[in-house]
mmCIF file of C-alpha atoms in Angstrom:
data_model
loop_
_atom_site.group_PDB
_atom_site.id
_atom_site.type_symbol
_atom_site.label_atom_id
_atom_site.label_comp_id
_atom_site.label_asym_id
_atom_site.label_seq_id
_atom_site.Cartn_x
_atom_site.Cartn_y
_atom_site.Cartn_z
ATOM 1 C CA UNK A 179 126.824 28.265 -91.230
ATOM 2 C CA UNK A 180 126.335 30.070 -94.928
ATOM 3 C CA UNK A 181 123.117 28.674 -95.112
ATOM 4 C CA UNK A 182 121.597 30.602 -92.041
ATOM 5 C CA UNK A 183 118.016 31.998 -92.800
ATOM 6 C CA UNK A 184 117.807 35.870 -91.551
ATOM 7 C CA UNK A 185 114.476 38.391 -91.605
ATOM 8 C CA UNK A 186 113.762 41.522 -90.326
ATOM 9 C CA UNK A 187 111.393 42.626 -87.711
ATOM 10 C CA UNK A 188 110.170 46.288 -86.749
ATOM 11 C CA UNK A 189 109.329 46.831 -82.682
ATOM 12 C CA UNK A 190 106.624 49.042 -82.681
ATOM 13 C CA UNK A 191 105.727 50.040 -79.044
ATOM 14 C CA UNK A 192 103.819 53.435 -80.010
ATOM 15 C CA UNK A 193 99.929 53.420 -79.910
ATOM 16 C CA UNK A 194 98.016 54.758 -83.194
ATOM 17 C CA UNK A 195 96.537 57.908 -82.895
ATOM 18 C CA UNK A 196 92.767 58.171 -81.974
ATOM 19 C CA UNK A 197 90.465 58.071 -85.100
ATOM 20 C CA UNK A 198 88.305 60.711 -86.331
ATOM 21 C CA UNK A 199 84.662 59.363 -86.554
ATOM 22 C CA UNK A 200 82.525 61.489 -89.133
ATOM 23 C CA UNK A 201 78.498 60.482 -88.517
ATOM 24 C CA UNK A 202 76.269 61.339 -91.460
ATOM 25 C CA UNK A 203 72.440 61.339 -91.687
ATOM 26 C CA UNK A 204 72.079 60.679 -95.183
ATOM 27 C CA UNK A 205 68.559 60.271 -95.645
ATOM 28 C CA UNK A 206 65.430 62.130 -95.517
ATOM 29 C CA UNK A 207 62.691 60.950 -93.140
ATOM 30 C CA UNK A 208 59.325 60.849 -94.136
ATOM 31 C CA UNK A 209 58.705 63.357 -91.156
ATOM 32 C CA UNK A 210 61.764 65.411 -91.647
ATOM 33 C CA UNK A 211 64.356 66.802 -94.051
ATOM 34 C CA UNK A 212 67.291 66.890 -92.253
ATOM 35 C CA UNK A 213 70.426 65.916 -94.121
ATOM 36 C CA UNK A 214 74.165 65.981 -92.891
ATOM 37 C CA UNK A 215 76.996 65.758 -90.477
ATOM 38 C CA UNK A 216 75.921 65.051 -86.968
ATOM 39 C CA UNK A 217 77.362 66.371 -83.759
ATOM 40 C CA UNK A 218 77.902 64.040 -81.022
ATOM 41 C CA UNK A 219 74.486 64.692 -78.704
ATOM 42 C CA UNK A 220 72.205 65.205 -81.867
ATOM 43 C CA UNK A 221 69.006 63.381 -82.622
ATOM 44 C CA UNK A 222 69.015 61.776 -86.091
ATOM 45 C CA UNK A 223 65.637 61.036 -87.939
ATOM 46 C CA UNK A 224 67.880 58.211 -89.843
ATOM 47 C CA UNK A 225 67.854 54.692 -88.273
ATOM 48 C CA UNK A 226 70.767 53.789 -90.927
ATOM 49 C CA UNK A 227 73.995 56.314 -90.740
ATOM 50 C CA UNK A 228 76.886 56.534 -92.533
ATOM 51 C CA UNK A 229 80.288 56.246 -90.538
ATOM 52 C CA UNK A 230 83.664 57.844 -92.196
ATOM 53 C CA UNK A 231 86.666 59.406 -91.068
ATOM 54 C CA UNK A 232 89.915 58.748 -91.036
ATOM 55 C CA UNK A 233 93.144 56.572 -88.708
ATOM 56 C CA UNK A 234 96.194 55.737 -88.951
ATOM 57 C CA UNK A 235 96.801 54.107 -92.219
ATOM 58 C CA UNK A 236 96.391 49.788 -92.396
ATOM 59 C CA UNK A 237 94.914 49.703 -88.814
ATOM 60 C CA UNK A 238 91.467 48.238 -88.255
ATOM 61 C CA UNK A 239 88.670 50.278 -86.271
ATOM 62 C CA UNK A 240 86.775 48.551 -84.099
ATOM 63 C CA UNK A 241 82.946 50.198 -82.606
ATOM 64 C CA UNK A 242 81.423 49.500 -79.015
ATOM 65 C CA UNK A 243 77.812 50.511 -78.607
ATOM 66 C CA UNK A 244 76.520 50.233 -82.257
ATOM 67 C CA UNK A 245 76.242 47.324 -84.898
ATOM 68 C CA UNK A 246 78.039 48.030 -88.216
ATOM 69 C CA UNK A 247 76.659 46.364 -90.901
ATOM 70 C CA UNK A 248 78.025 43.603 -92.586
ATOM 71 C CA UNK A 249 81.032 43.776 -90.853
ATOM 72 C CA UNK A 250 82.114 44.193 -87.146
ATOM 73 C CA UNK A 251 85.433 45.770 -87.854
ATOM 74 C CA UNK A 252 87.125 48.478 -90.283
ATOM 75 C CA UNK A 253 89.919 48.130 -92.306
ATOM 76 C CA UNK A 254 91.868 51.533 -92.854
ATOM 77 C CA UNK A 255 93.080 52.189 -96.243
ATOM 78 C CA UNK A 256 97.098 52.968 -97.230
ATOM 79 C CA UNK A 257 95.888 56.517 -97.142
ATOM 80 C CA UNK A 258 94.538 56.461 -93.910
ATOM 81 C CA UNK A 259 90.776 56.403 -95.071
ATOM 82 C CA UNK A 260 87.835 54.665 -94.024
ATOM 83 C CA UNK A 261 83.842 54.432 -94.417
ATOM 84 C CA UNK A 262 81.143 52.101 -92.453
ATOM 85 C CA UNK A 263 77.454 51.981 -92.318
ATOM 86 C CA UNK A 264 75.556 51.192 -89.102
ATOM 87 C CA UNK A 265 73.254 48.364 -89.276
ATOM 88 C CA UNK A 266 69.175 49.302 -88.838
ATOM 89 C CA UNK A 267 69.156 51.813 -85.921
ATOM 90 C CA UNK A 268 65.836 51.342 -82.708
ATOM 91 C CA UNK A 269 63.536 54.291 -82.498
ATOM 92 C CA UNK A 270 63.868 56.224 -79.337
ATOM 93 C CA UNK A 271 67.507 55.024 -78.647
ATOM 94 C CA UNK A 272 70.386 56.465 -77.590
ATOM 95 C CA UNK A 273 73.667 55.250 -78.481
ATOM 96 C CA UNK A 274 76.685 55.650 -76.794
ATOM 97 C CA UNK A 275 79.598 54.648 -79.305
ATOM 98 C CA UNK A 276 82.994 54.047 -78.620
ATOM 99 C CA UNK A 277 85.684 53.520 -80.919
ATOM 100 C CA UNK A 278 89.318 52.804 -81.882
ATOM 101 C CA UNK A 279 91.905 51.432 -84.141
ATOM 102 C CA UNK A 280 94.409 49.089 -83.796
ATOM 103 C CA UNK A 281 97.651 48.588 -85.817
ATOM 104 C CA UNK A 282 99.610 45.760 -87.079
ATOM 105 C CA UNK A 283 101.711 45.645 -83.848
ATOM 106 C CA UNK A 284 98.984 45.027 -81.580
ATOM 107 C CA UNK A 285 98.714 48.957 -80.321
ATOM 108 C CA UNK A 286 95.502 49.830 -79.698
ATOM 109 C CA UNK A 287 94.721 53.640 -79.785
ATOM 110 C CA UNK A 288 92.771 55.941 -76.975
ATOM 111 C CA UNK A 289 89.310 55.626 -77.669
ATOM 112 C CA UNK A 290 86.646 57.660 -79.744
ATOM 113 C CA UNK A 291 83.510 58.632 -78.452
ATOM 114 C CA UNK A 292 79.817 59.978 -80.207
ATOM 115 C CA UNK A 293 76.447 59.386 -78.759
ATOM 116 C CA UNK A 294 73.577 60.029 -81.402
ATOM 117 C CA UNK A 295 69.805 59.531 -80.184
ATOM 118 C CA UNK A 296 67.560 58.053 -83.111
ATOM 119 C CA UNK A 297 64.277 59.884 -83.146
ATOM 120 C CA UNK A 298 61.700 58.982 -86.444
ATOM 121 C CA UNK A 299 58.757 61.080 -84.760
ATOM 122 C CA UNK A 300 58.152 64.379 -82.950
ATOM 123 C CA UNK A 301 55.696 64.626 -80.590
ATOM 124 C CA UNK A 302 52.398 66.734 -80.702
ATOM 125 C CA UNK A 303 52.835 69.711 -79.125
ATOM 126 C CA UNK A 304 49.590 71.346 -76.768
ATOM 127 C CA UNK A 305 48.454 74.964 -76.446
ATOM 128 C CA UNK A 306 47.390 75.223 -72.980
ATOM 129 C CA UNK A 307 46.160 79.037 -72.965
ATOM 130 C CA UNK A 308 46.324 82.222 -74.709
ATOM 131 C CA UNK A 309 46.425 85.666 -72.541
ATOM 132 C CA UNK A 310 46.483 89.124 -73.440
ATOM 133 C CA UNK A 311 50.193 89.610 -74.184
ATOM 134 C CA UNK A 312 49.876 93.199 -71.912
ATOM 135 C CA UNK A 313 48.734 91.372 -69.073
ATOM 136 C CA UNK A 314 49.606 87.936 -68.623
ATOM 137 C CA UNK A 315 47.569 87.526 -66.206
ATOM 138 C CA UNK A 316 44.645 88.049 -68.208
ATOM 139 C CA UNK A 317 44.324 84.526 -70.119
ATOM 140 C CA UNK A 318 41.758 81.599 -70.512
ATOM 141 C CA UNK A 319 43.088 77.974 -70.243
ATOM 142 C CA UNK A 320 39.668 76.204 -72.293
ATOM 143 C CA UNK A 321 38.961 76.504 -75.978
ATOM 144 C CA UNK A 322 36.170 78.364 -76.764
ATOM 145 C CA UNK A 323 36.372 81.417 -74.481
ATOM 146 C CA UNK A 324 36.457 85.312 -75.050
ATOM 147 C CA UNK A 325 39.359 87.507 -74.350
ATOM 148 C CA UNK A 326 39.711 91.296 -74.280
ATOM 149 C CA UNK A 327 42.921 91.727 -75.730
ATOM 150 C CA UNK A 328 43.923 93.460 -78.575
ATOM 151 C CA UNK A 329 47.416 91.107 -78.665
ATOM 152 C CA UNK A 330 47.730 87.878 -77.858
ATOM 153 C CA UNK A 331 50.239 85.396 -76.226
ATOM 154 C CA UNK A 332 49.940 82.063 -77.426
ATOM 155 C CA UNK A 333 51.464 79.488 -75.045
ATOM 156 C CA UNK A 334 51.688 75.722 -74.093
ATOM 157 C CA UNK A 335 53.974 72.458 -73.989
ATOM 158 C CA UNK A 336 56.129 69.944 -76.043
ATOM 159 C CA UNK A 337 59.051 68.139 -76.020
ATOM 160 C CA UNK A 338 63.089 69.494 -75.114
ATOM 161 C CA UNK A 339 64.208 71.457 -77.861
ATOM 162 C CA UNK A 340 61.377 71.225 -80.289
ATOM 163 C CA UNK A 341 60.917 74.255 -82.208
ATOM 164 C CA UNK A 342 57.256 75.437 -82.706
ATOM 165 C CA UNK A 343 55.714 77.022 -85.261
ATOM 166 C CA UNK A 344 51.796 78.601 -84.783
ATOM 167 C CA UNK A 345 48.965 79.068 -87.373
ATOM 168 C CA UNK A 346 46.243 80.756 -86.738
ATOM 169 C CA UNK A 347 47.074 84.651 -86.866
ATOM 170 C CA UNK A 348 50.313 86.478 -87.525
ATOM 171 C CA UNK A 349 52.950 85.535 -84.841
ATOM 172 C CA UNK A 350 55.297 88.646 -84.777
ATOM 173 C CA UNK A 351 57.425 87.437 -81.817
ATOM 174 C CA UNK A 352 58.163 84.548 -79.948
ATOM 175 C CA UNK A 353 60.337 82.041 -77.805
ATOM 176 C CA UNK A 354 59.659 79.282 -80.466
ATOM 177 C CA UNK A 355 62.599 76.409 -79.040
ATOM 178 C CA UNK A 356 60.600 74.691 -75.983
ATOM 179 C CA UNK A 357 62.622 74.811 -72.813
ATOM 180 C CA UNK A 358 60.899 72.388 -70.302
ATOM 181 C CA UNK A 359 62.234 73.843 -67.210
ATOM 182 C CA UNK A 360 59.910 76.857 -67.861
ATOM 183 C CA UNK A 361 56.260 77.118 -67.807
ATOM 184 C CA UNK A 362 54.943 77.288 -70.190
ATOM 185 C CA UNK A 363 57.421 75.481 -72.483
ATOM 186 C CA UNK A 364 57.157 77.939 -75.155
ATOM 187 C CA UNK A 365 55.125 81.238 -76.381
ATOM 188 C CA UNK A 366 54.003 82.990 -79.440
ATOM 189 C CA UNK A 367 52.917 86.663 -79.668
ATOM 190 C CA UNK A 368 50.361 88.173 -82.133
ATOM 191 C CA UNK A 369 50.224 91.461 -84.317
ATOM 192 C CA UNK A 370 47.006 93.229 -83.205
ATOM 193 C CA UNK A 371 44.015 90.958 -83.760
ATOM 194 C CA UNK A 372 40.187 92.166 -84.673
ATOM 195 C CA UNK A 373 37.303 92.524 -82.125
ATOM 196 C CA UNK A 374 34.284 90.082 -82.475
ATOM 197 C CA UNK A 375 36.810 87.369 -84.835
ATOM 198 C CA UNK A 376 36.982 84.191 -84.174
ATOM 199 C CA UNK A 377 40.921 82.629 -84.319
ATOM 200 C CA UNK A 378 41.478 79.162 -83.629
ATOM 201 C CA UNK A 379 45.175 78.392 -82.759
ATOM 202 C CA UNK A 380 47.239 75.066 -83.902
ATOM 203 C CA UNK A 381 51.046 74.567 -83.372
ATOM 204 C CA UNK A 382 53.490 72.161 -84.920
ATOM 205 C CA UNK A 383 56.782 71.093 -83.822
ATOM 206 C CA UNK A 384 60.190 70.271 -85.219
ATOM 207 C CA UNK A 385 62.309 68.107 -83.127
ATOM 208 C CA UNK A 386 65.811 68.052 -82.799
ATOM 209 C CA UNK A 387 66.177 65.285 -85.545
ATOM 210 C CA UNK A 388 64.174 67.196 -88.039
ATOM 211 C CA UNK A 389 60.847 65.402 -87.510
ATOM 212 C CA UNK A 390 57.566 67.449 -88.025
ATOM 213 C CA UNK A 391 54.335 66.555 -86.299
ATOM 214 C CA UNK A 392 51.063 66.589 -86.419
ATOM 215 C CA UNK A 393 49.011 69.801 -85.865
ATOM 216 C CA UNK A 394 48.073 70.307 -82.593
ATOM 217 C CA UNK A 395 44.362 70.277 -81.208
ATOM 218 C CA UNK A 396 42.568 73.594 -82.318
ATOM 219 C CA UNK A 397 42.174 76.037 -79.842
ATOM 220 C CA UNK A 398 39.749 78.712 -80.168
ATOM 221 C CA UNK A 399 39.464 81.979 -78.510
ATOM 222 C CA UNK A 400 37.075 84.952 -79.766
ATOM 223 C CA UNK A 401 38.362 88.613 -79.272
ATOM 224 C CA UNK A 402 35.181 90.546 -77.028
ATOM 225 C CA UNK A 403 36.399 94.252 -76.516
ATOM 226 C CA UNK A 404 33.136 95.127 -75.302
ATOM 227 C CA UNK A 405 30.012 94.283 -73.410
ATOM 228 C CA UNK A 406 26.095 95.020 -74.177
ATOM 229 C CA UNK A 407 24.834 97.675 -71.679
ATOM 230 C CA UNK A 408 21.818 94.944 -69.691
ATOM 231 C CA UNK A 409 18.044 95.660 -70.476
ATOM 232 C CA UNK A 410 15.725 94.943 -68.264
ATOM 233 C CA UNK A 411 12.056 95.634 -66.560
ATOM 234 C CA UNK A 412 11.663 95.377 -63.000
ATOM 235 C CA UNK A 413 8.226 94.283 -61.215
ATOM 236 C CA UNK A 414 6.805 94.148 -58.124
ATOM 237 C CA UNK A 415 7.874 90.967 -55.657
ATOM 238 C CA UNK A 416 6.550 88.807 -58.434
ATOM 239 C CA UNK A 417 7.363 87.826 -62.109
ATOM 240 C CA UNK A 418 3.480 87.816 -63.004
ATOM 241 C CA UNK A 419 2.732 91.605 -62.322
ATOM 242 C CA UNK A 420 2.846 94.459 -64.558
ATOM 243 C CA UNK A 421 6.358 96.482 -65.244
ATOM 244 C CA UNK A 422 7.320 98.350 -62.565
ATOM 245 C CA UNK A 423 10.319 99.907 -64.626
ATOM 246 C CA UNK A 424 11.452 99.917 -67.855
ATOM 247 C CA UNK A 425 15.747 100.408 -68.337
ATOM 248 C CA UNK A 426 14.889 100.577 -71.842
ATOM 249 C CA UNK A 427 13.090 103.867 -71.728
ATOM 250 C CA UNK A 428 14.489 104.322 -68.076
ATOM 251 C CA UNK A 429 10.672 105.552 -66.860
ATOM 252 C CA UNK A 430 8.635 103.919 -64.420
ATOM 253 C CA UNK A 431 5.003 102.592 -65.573
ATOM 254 C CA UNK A 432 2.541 105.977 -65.145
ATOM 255 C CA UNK A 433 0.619 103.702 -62.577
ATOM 256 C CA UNK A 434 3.240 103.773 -59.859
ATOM 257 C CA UNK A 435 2.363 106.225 -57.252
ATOM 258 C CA UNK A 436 4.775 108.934 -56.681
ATOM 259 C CA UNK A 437 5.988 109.244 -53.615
ATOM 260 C CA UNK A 438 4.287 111.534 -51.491
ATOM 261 C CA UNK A 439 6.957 113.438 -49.839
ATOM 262 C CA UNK A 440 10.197 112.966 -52.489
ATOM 263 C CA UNK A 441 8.598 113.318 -55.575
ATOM 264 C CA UNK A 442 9.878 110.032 -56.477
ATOM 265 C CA UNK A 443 8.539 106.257 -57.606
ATOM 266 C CA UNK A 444 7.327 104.344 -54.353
ATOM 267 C CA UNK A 445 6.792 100.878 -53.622
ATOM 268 C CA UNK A 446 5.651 98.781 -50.334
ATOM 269 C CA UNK A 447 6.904 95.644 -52.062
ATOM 270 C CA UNK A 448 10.309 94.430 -50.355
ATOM 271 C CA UNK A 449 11.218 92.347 -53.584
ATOM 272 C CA UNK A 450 11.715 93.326 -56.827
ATOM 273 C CA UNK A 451 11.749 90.795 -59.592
ATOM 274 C CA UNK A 452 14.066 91.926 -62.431
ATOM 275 C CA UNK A 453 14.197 90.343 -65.979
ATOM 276 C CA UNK A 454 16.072 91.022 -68.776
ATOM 277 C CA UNK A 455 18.978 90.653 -71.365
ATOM 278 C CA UNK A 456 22.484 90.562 -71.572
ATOM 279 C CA UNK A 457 25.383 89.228 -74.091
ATOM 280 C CA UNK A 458 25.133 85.626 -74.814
ATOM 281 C CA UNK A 459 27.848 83.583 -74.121
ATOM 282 C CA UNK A 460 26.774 79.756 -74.224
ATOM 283 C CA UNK A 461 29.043 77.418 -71.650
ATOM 284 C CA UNK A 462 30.148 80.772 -70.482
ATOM 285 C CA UNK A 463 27.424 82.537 -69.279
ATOM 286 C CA UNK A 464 27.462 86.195 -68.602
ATOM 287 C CA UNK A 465 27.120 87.316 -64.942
ATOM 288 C CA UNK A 466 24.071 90.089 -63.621
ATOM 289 C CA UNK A 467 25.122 91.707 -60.454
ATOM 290 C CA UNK A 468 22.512 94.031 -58.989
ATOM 291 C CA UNK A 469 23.420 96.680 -56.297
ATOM 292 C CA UNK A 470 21.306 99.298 -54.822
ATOM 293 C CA UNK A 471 23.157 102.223 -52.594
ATOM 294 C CA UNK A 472 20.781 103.352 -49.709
ATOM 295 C CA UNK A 473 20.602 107.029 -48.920
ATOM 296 C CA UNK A 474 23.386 106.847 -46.100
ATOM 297 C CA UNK A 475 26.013 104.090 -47.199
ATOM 298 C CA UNK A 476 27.969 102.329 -49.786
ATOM 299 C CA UNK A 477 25.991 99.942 -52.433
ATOM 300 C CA UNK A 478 24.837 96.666 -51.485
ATOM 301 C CA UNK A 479 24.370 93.581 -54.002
ATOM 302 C CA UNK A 480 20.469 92.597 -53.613
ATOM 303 C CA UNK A 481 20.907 89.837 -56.727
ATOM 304 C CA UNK A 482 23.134 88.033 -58.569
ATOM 305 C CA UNK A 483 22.087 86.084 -61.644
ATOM 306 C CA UNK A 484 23.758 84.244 -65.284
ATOM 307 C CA UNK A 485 22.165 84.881 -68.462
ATOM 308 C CA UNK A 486 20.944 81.650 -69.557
ATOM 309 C CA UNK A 487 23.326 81.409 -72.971
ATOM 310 C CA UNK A 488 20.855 82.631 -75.092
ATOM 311 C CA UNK A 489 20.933 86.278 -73.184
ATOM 312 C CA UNK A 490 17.925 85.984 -70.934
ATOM 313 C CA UNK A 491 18.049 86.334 -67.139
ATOM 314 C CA UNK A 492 15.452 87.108 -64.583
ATOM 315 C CA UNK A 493 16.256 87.031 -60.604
ATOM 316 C CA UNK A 494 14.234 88.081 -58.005
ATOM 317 C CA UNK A 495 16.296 90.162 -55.043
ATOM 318 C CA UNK A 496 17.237 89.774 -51.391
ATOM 319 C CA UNK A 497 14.309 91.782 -49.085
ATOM 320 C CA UNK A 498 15.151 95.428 -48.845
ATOM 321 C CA UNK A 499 14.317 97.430 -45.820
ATOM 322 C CA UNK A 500 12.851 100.707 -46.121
ATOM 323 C CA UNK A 501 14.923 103.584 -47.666
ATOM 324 C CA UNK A 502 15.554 105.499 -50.905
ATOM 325 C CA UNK A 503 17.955 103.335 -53.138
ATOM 326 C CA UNK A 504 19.861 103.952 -56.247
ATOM 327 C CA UNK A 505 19.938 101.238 -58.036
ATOM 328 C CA UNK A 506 21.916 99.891 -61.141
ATOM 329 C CA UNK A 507 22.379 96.317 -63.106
ATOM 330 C CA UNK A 508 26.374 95.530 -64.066
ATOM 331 C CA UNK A 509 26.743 92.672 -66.573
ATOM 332 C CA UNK A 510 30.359 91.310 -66.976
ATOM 333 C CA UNK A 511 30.887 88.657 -69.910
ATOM 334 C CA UNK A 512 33.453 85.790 -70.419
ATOM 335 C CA UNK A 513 36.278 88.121 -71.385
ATOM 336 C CA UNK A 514 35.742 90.390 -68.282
ATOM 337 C CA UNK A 515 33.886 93.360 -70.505
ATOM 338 C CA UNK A 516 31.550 95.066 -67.522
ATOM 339 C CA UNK A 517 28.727 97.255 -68.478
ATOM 340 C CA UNK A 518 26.254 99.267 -66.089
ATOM 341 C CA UNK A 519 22.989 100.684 -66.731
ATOM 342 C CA UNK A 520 21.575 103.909 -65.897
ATOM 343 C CA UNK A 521 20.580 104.121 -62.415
ATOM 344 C CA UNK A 522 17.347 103.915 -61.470
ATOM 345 C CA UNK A 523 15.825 105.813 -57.893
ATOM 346 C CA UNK A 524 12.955 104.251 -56.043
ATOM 347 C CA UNK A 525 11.740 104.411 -52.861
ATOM 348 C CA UNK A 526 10.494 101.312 -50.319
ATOM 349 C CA UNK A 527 8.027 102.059 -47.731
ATOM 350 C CA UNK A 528 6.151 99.931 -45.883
ATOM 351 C CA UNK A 529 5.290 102.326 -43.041
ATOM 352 C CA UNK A 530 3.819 105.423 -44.628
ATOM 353 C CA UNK A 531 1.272 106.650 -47.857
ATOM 354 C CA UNK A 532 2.933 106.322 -51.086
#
């Protein structure tokens, strides 16, 4: 028959190749700066991304796991070109996307993958302790405290991967990217600090998505290389008597009566009441330890005491049996600073003249 209609058709049995999928943050946060291509994993500060790439030319692209916005598919351009924006990302979600492309024939191509976690704020990281960077174990874990170091490690916690950045003194050195299998999650080391200063620590981190938060809580630590040597007076059993010694001038009161056979000061009391001054340290007081070594024998604590935070201290000691003693007053502060006073000799004797 001549007037037979005839048309052509192309079998097409191959599948397209898988797309490329480019992911672009394109916008600054108001916490962060980041700008740029993404790598499948990141965090993105952007909760609306740009989508390009590229397919086989006239196929359509179709995404599992995200929203495009306005519409649900892709058309590829003659060229093999193509461009998509997401519709308004959640906060704190992470999006596993899946995509591919389809031609005319029906083929549908292996599929795409990207996951991207949208993060619009980085946590507040915490600084848990600083310790003397030569010996760790040498730290205090409350604001406020002294430290004898002449270096410091700053140190604390924050989220995976933040990168933290300390104020307070200069930080020559440090594991800055917190790794939250460790403790702690991250440190800072000083350049030599002052004694007697003052520093108060804050830290600030940068999250994987380019957010910057808030400054951490302050934490204060005061640099004490030293200790005051304790002054005190020492009376009789009771706090109401006259001096019985003086560490100040390290003499005894001309009234005590020497003892007859040593040449030195006697007493019959049993108790000596000691009062006195030390470094102030308020909510961390500084500790009095008084020891007196017999004639035959190793030292024996008699009293302990705390300076009340504004120095003072008075303590009245254990009863001590008759014998020569040498005695002598330690104070040790808040940063572990120890300081002795001269000793002193004396004699008890209840038994005999004096």
């Amino acid at each position: 028959n001549p007037n037979t209609a005839t048309f052509n058709v192309t079998v097409d049995l191959t599948a397209p190749t898988a797309p490329v999928l480019v992911v672009t943050d394109s916008v600054a946060g108001a916490n962060g700066s980041f700008t740029g291509a993404l790598n499948s994993g990141d965090h993105t500060d952007d909760v609306i991304l740009a989508l390009s790439g590229t397919a086989e030319a006239d196929t359509v692209l179709t995404f599992t796991g995200i929203t495009l916005n306005p519409d649900t598919t892709v058309s590829v351009d003659g060229s093999g070109n193509w461009t998509a924006t997401t519709s308004t990302l959640v906060d704190g979600t992470t999006y596993n996307v899946s995509f591919t492309t389809m031609d005319i024939a029906g083929n549908v191509s292996a599929a795409g993958t990207f996951v991207v976690t949208v993060d619009t704020t980085a946590d507040v990281p915490v600084i848990t302790g600083v310790a003397d960077a030569d010996d760790l174990a040498d730290n205090v874990s409350l604001t406020g405290q002294n430290l004898n170091a002449a270096i410091l490690e700053v140190y604390g916690s924050a989220s995976e991967g933040d990168t933290i950045t300390i104020s307070g003194a200069t930080i020559v050195s440090s594991n800055s990217t917190s790794d939250i299998s460790s403790t702690p999650n991250w440190t800072g080391t000083t350049d030599t600090v002052s004694d007697t200063v003052t520093y108060s620590f804050t830290a600030v981190s940068t999250d994987r998505a380019g957010n910057i938060s808030a400054a951490s809580t302050a934490f204060e630590v005061t640099i004490d290389l030293g200790t005051d040597t304790p002054i005190f007076t020492v009376k009789e059993t009771t706090s109401t008597g006259a001096d019985f010694y003086d560490s100040a001038s390290a003499a005894f009161d001309p009234a005590v009566i020497t003892h007859a056979s040593s040449g030195l000061a006697g007493t019959t009391a049993t108790e000596l009441y000691f009062e006195g001054t030390a470094e102030a340290n308020i909510g961390f007081p500084t500790a009095i330890l008084i020891q007196a070594t017999p004639d035959v024998g190793a030292p024996i604590t008699i009293a302990t005491a705390v300076e009340n935070g504004s120095g003072a201290w008075s303590v009245t000691t254990n009863t001590l049996s008759d014998d020569q003693y040498s005695v002598v007053v330690t104070t040790t502060d808040n940063a572990g600073n120890t300081a002795s006073s001269t000793a002193f000799d004396i004699i008890v004797d209840t038994t005999g003249p004096v």
